[in-house]
Short mmCIF file of C-alpha atoms in Angstrom, two decimals:
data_model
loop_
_atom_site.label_atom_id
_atom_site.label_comp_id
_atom_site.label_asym_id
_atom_site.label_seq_id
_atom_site.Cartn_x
_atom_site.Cartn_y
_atom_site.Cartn_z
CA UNK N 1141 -2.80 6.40 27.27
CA UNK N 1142 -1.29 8.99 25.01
CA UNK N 1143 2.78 10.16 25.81
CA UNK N 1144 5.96 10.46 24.99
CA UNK N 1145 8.08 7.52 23.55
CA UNK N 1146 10.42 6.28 25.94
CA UNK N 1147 13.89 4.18 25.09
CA UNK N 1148 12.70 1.36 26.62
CA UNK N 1149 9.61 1.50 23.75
CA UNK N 1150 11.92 1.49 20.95
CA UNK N 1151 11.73 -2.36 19.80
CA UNK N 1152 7.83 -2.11 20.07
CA UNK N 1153 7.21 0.90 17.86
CA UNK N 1154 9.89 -1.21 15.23
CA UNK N 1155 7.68 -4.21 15.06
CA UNK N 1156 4.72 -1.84 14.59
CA UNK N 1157 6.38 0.36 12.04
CA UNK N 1158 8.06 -2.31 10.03
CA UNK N 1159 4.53 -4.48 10.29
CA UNK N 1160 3.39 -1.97 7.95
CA UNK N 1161 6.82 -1.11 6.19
CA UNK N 1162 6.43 -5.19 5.13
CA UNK N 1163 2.82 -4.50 3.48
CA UNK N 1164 4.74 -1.75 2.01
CA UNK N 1165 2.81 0.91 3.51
CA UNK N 1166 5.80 3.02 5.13
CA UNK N 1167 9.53 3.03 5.12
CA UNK N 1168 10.81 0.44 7.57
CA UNK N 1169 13.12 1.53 10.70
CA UNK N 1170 15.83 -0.11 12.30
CA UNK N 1171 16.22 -0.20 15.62
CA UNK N 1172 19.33 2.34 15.50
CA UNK N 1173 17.03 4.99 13.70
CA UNK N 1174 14.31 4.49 16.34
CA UNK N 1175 16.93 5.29 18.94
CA UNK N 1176 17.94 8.12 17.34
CA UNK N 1177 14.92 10.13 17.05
CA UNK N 1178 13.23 8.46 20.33
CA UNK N 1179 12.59 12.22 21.25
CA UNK N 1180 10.43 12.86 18.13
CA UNK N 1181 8.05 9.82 18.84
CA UNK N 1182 4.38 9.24 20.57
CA UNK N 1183 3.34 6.33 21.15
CA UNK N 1184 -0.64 4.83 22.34
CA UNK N 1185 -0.36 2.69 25.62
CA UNK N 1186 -3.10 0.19 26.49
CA UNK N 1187 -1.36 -1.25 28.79
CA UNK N 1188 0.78 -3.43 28.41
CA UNK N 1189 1.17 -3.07 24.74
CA UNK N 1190 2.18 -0.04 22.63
CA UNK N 1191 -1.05 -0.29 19.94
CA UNK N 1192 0.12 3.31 17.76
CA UNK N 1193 2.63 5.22 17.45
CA UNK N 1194 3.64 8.46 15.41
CA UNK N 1195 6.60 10.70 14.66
CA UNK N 1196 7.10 14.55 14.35
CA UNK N 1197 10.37 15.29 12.56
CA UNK N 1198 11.65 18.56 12.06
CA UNK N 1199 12.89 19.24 8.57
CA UNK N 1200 13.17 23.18 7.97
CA UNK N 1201 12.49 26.13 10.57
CA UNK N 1202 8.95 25.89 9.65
CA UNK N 1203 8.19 22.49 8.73
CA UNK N 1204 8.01 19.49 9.88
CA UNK N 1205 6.90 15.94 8.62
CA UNK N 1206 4.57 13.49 10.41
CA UNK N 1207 5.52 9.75 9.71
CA UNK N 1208 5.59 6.45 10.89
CA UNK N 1209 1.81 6.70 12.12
CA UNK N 1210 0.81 3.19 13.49
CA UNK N 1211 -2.13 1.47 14.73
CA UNK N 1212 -1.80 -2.20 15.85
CA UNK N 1213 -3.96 -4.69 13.89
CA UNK N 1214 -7.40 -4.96 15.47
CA UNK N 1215 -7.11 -1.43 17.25
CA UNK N 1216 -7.78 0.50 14.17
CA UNK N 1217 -11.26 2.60 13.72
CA UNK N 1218 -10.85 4.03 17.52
CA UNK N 1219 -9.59 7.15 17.31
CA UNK N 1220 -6.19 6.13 18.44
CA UNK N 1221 -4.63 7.63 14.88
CA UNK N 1222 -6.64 10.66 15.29
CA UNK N 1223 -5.23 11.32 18.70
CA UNK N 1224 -1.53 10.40 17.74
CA UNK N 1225 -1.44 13.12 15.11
CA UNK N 1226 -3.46 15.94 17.26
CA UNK N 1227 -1.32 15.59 19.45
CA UNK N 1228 1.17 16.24 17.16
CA UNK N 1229 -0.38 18.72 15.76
CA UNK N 1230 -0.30 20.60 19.35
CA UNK N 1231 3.84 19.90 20.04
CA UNK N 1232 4.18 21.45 16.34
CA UNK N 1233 2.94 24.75 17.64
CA UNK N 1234 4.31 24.37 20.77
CA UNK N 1235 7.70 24.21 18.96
CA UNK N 1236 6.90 27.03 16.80
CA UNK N 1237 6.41 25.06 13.42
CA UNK N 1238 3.76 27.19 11.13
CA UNK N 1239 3.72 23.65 8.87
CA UNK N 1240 2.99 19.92 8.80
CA UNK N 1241 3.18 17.62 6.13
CA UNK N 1242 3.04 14.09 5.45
CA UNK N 1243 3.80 11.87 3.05
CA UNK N 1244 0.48 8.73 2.77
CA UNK N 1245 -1.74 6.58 1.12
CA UNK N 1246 -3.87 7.27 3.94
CA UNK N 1247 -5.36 10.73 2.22
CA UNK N 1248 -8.95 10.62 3.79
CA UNK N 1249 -7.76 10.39 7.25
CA UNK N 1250 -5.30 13.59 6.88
CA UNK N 1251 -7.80 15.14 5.37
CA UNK N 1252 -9.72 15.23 7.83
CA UNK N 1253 -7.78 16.61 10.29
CA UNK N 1254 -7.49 19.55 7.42
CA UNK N 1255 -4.48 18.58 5.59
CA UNK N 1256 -4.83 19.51 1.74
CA UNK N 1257 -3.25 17.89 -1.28
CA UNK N 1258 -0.18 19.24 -2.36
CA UNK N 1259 2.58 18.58 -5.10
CA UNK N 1260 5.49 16.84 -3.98
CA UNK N 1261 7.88 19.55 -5.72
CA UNK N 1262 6.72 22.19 -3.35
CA UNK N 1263 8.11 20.51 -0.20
CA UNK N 1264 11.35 21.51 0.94
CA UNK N 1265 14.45 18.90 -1.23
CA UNK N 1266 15.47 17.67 2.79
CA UNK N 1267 12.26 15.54 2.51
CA UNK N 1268 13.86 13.45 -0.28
CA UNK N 1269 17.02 12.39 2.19
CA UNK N 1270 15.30 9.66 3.54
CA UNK N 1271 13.06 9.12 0.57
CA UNK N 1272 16.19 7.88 -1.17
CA UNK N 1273 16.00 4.62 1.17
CA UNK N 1274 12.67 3.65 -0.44
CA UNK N 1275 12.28 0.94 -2.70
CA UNK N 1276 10.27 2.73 -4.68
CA UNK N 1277 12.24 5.93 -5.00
CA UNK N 1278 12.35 7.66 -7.38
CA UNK N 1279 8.58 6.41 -8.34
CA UNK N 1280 6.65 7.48 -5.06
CA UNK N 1281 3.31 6.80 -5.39
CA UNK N 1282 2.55 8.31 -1.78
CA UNK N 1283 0.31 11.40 -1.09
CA UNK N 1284 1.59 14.52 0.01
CA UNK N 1285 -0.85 16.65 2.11
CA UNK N 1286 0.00 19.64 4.39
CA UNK N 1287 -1.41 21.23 7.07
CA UNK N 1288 -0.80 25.14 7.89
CA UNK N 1289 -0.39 25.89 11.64
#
């Protein structure tokens, strides 16, 4: 089941997140952060587990940035991803965003849900604030793909 991220999910989308933060895949959260943008997150239910998750942060009138996409080990390949980020996809418009973006290794899967390639110099300088807790900042070696609304 597909909805929206309640507090009481916070510690389980952290040990997804940070499961792929530690393969270095995506920035890892703390629990705090999670809190703090609880309102911004969707998470996959098969009950009783959370098995994805996925974020919609707002960054400029027009923009906003999907991250910290998650699908639990062994749950991958079944559309779980996919539904996540159309989902998201539908709240951006909803909201009145007329962009997505993201910032991935994962370039085939954005892809196809139309996001295109794009240089990193042509998103908005907010994106860097929390590209500045990276470990690999200022050497990103992630994708950047948008999507217009």
């Amino acid at each position: 089941m597909l909805r929206n991220a309640l507090i009481q999910d916070a510690k389980n989308i952290q040990l997804l997140v940070n499961s792929y933060a530690t393969a270095g895949e995506m920035l890892h959260l703390s629990i705090n952060e999670i809190y703090e943008k609880i309102l911004e997150f969707k998470v996959y239910e098969v009950k009783p587990a959370i098995v994805g998750c996925c974020a919609m942060h707002p960054v400029w009138d027009d923009i906003a940035e999907i991250r910290s996409l998650a699908v639990a080990k062994g749950h991958e390949g079944r559309g779980i991803g996919r539904s996540l980020v159309e989902e998201s996809i539908l709240h951006a418009k909803r909201v009145g965003f007329r962009r997505l973006f993201t910032l991935t290794y994962k370039t085939a899967f954005f892809e196809s849900l139309n996001f295109k390639i794009i240089d990193k110099d042509l998103l908005p300088k907010k994106v860097w604030s929390d590209c500045i807790k990276c470990i690999k900042f200022p050497n990103c070696d992630e994708i950047s793909l948008i999507l217009d609304l």
